[in-house]
Short mmCIF file of C-alpha atoms in Angstrom, two decimals:
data_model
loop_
_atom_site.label_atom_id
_atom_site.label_comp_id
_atom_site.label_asym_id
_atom_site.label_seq_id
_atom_site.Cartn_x
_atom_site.Cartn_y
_atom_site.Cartn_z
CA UNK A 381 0.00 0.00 0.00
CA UNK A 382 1.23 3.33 -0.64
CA UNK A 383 2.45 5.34 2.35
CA UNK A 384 -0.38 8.27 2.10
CA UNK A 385 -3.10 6.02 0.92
CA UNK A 386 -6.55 6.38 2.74
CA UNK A 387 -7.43 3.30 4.36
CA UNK A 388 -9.28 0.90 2.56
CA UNK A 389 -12.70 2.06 3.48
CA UNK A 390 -16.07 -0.77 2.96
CA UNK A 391 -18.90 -1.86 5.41
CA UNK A 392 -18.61 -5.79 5.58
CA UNK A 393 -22.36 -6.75 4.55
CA UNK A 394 -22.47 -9.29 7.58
CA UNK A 395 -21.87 -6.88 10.12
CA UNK A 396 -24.74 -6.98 12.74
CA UNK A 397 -27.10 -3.81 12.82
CA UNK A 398 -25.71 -3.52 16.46
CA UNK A 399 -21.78 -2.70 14.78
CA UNK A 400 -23.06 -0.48 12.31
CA UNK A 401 -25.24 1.12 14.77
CA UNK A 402 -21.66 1.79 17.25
CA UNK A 403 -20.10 2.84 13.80
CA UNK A 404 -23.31 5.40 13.28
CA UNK A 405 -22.63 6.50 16.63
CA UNK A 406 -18.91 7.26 16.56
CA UNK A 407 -19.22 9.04 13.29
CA UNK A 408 -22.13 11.12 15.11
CA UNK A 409 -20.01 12.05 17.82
CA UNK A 410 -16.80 13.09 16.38
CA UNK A 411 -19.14 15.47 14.27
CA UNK A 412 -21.25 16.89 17.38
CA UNK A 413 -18.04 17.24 19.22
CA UNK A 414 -16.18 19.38 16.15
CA UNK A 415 -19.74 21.59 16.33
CA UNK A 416 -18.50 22.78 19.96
CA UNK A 417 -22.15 23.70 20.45
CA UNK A 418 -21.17 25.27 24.32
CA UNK A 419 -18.18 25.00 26.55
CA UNK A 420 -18.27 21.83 28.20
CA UNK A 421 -20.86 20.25 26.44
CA UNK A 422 -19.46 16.92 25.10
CA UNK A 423 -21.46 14.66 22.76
CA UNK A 424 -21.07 12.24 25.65
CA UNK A 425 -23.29 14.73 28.12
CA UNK A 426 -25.86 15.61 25.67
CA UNK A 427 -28.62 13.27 26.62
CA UNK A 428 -28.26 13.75 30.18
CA UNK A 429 -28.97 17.61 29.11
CA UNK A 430 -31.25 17.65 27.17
CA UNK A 431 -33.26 15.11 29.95
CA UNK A 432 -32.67 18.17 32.22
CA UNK A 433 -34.09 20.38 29.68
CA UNK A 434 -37.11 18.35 29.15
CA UNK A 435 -38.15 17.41 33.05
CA UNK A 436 -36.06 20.44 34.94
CA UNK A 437 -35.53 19.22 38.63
CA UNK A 438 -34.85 15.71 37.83
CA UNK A 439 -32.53 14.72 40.80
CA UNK A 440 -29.12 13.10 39.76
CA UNK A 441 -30.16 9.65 40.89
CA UNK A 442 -33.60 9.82 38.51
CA UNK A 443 -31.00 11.02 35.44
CA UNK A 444 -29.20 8.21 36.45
CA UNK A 445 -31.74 5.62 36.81
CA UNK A 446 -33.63 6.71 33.56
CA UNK A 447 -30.15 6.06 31.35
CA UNK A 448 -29.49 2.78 33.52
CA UNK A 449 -26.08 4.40 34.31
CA UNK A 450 -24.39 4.21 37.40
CA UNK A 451 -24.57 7.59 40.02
CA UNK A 452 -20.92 8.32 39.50
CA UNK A 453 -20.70 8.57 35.67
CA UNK A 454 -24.06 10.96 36.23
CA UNK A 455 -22.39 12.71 39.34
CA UNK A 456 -19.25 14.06 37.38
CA UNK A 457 -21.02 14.73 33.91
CA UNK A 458 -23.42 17.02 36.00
CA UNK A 459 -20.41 17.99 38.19
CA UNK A 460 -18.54 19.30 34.66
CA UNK A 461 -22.01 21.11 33.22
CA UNK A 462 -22.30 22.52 36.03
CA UNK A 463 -18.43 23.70 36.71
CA UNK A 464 -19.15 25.35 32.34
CA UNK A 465 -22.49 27.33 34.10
CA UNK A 466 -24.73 24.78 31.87
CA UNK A 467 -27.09 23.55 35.12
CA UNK A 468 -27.42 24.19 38.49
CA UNK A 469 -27.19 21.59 41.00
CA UNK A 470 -29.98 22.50 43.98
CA UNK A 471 -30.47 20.55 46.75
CA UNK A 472 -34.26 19.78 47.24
CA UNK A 473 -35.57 21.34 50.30
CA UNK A 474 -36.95 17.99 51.54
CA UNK A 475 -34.11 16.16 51.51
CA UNK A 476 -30.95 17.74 51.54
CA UNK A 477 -29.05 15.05 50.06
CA UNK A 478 -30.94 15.16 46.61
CA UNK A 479 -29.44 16.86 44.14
CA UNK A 480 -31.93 18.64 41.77
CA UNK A 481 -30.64 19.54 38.18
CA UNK A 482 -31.92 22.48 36.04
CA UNK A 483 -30.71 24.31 33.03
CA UNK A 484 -29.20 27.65 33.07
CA UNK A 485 -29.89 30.46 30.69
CA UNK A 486 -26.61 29.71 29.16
CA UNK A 487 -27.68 25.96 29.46
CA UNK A 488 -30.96 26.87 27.68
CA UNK A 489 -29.65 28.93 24.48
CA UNK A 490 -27.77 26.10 23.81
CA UNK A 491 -30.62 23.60 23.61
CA UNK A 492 -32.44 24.59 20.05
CA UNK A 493 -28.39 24.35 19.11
CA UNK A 494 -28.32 21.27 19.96
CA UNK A 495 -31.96 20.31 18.24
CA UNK A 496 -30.56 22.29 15.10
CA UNK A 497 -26.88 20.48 14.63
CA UNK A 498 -29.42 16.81 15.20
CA UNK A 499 -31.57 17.77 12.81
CA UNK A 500 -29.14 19.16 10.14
CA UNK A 501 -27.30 15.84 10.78
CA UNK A 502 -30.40 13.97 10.38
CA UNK A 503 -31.06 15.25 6.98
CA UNK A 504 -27.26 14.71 5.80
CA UNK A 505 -27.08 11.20 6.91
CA UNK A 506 -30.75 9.97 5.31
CA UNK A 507 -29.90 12.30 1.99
CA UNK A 508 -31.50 9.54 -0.62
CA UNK A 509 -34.69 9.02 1.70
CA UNK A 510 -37.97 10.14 1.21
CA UNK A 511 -39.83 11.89 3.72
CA UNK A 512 -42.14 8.98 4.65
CA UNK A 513 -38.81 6.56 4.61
CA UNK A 514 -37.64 9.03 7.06
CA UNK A 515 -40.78 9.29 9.03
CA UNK A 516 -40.99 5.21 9.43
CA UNK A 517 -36.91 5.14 10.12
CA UNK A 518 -37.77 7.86 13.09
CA UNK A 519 -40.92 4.93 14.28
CA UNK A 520 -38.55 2.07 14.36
CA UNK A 521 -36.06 4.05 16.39
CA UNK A 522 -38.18 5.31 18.91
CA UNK A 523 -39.33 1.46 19.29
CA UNK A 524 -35.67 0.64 19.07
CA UNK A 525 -34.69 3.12 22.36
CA UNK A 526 -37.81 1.22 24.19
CA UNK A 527 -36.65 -2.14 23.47
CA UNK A 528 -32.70 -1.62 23.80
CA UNK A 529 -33.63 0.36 27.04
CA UNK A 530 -35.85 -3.06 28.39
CA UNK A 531 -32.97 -5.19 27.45
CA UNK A 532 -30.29 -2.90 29.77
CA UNK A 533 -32.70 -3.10 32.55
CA UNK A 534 -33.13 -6.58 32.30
CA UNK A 535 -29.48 -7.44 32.59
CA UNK A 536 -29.12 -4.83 35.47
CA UNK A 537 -32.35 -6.60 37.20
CA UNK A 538 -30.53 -9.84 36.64
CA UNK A 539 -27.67 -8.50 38.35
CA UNK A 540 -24.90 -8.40 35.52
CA UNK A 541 -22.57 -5.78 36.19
CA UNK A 542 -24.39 -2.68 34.78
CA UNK A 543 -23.10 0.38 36.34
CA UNK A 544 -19.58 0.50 35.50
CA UNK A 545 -18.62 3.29 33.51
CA UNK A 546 -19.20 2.28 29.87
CA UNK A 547 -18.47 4.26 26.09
CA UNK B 469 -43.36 11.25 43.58
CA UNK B 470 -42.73 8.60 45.86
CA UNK B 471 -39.38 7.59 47.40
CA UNK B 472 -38.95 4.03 45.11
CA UNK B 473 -40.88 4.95 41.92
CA UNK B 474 -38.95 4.34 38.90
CA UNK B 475 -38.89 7.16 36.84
CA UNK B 476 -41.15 8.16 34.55
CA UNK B 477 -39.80 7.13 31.29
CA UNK B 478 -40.66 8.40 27.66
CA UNK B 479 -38.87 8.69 24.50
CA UNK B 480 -40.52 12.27 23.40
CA UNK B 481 -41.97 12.63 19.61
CA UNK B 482 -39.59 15.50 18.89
CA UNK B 483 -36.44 14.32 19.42
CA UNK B 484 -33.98 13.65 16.36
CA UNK B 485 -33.03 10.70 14.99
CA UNK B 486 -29.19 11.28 16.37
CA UNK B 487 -30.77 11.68 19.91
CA UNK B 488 -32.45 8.38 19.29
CA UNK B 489 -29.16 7.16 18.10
CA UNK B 490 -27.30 8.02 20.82
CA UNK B 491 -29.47 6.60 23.28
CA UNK B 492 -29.83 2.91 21.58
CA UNK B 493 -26.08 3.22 21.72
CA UNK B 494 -26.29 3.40 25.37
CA UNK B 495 -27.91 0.78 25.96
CA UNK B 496 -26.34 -1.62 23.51
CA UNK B 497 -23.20 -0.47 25.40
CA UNK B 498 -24.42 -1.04 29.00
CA UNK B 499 -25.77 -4.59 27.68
CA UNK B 500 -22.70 -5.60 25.31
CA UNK B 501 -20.77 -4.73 28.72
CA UNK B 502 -22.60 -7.35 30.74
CA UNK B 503 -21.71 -9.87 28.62
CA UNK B 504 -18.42 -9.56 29.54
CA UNK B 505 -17.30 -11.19 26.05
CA UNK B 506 -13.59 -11.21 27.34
CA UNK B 507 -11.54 -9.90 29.95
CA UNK B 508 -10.24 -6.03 28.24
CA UNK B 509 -12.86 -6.52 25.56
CA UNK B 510 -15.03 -3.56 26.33
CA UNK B 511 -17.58 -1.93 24.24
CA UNK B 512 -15.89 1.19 22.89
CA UNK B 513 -12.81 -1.24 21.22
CA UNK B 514 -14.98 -3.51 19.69
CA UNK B 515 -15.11 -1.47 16.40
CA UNK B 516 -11.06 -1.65 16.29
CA UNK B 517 -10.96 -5.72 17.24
CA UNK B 518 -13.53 -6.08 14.70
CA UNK B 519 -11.55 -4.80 12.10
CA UNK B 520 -8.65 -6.01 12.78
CA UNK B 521 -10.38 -9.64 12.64
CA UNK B 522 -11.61 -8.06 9.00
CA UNK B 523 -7.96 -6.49 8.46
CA UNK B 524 -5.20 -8.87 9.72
CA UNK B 525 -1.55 -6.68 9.94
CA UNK B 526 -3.96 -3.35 9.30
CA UNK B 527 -1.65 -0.96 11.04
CA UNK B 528 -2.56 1.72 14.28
CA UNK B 529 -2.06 4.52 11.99
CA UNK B 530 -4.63 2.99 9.09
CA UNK B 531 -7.04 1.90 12.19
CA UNK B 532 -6.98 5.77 13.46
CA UNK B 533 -7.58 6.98 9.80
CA UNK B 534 -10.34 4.23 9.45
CA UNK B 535 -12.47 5.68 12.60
CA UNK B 536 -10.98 9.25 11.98
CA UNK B 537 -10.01 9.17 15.52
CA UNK B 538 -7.18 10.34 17.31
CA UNK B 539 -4.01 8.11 17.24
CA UNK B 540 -3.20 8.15 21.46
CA UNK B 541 -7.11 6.88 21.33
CA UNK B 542 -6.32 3.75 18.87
CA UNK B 543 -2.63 3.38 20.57
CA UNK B 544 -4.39 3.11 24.13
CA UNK B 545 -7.13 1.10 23.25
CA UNK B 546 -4.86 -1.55 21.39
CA UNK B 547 -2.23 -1.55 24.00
CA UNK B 548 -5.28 -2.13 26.70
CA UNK B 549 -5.98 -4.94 24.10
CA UNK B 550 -2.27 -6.26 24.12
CA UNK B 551 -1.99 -6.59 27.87
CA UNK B 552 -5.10 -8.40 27.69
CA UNK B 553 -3.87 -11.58 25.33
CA UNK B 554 -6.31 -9.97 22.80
CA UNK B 555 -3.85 -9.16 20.20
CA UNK B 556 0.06 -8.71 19.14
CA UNK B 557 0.67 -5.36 18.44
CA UNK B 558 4.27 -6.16 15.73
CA UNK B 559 6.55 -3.68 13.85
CA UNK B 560 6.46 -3.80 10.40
CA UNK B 561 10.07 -5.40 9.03
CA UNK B 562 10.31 -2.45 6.47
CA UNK B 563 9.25 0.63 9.10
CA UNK B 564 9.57 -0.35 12.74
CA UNK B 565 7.87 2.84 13.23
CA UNK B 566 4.88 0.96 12.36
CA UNK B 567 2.75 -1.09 14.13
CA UNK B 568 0.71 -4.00 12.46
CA UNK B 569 -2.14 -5.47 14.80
CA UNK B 570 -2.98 -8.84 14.56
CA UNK B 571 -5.52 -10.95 16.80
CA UNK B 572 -4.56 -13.56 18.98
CA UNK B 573 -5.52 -16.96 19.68
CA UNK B 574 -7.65 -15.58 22.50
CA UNK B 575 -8.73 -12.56 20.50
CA UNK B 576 -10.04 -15.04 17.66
CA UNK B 577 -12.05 -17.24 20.13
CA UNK B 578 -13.83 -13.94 20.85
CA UNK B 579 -14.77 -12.95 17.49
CA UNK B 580 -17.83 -15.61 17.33
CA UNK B 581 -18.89 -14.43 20.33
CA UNK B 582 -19.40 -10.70 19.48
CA UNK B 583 -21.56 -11.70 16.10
CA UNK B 584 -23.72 -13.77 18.69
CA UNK B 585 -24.31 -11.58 21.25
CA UNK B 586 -24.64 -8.53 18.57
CA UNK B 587 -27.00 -10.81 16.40
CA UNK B 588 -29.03 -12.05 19.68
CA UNK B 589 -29.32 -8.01 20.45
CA UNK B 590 -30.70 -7.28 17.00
CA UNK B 591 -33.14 -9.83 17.36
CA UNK B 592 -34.49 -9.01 20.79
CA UNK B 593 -34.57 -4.95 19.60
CA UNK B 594 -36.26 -5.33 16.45
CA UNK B 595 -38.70 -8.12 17.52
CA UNK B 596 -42.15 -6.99 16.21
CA UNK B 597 -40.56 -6.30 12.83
CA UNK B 598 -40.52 -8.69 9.51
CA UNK B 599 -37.86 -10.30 7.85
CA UNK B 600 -37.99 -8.06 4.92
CA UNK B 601 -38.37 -5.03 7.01
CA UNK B 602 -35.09 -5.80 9.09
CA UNK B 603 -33.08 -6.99 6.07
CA UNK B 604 -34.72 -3.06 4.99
CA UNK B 605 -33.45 -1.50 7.97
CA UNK B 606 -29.91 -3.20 7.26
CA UNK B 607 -29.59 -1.95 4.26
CA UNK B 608 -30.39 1.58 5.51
CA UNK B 609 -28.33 1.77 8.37
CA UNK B 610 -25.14 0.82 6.01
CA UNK B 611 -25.82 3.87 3.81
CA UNK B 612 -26.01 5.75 7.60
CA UNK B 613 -22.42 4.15 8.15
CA UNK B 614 -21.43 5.80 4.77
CA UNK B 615 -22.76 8.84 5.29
CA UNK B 616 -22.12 9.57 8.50
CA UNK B 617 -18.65 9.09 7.83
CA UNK B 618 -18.26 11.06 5.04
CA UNK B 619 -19.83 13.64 7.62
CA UNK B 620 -17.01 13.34 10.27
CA UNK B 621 -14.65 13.28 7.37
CA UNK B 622 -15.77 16.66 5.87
CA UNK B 623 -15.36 18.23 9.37
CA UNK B 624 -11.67 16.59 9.70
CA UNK B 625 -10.60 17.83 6.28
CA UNK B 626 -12.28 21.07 7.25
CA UNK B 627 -9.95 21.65 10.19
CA UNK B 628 -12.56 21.17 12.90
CA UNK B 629 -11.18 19.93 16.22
CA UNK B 630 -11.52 16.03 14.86
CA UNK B 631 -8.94 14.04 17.37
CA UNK B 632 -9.90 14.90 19.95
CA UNK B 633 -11.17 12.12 22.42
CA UNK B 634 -14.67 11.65 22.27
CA UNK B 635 -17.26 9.65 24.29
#
């Protein structure tokens, strides 16, 4: 092979849906991250915000239950948004030890940035679909985050060793 | 809401495909984790010991390029690989700069086992659909791989921060 060559670059046809979807993903993320949507705000982080942006006040151990993820991982993501003036951490009145999570106003102009750099990414990656194509695509996903999300809990309910820090 | 209640847990109508994305990635990763295919084998290097099953000898530098990721990424991951008995990590007789990967005995016994579990995953998050709509879905999803790429690659070749580490 030549020494400046690009790789040789195919998708095997037998790869499982689950590869492609962790090659999907990786291509996603070294995209979002180059968009540098806000200070702090790594591709990693975003659907932790963007729960806090739809259900403000979620404690840290709710975030952390909903994405089956262990309280640490949650702890410092929220620590770092927090340390880049993205969310506040409040502790609820109740219970002192409850950490409620809410968006700033910086944290909250960069939210339709974040719906804005999905969407344009969206349209770039099904280019060649039609709209109802897309439309279905977005129905099987939606199932997709259901049934992925039922398998997780089902391993963690089973006791396998969810809750160590995963990428 | 009361002390034990799960949380409440909805995938919302608006979000974007990426978010969706992103999410099913999550929880493929939390339950490919569980499995605990083989000691050092975690998620996030799966991509690279996949193709270097697919690429025998493929070199760091080419596996980088591949996954437009950093280098110290692909170096760390493969070394984490090395120590584990997963792979041989050789200098190439004509540039001993270069380092050729190449599975071992251990890392080939492990290759079967990532198709199954991946393949067993499909299965269990696309039950409900038909043959003909996952082989559909397949077909889709390798276009995404494409495109998405090309996507990430436009931003590297743009000078974007690309290389980076990402999560």
């Amino acid at each position: 092979m030549p020494q400046n060559a690009p790789p040789h670059y195919t998708i095997p046809d037998d790869i499982p849906l689950a590869g492609l979807i962790s090659i999907v993903h990786r291509m996603y993320s070294i995209h979002m991250d180059g968009q540098a949507i806000a200070p702090g705000l790594k591709t990693g982080q975003i659907p932790f915000f963007m729960r806090i942006s739809r259900e403000p006040g979620i404690t840290q151990d709710d975030l952390a239950a909903y994405y089956i993820i262990d309280k640490g991982t949650v702890a410092r993501a929220a620590r770092r948004m927090e340390e880049h003036g993205l969310i506040t951490r409040t502790p609820d009145p109740d219970n002192r030890r409850k950490l409620r999570l809410f968006l700033t106003a910086r944290g909250e102009a960069a939210v339709p940035r974040v719906f804005a750099t999905d969407r344009d990414w969206d349209k770039r990656v099904l280019s060649g679909l039609s709209e109802e194509e897309r439309r279905n695509l977005h129905a099987i996903f939606q199932k997709m985050a259901v049934q992925s999300r039922d398998i997780a809990r089902g391993d963690a309910d089973n006791g396998s060793e969810f809750g160590t820090e995963h990428r």
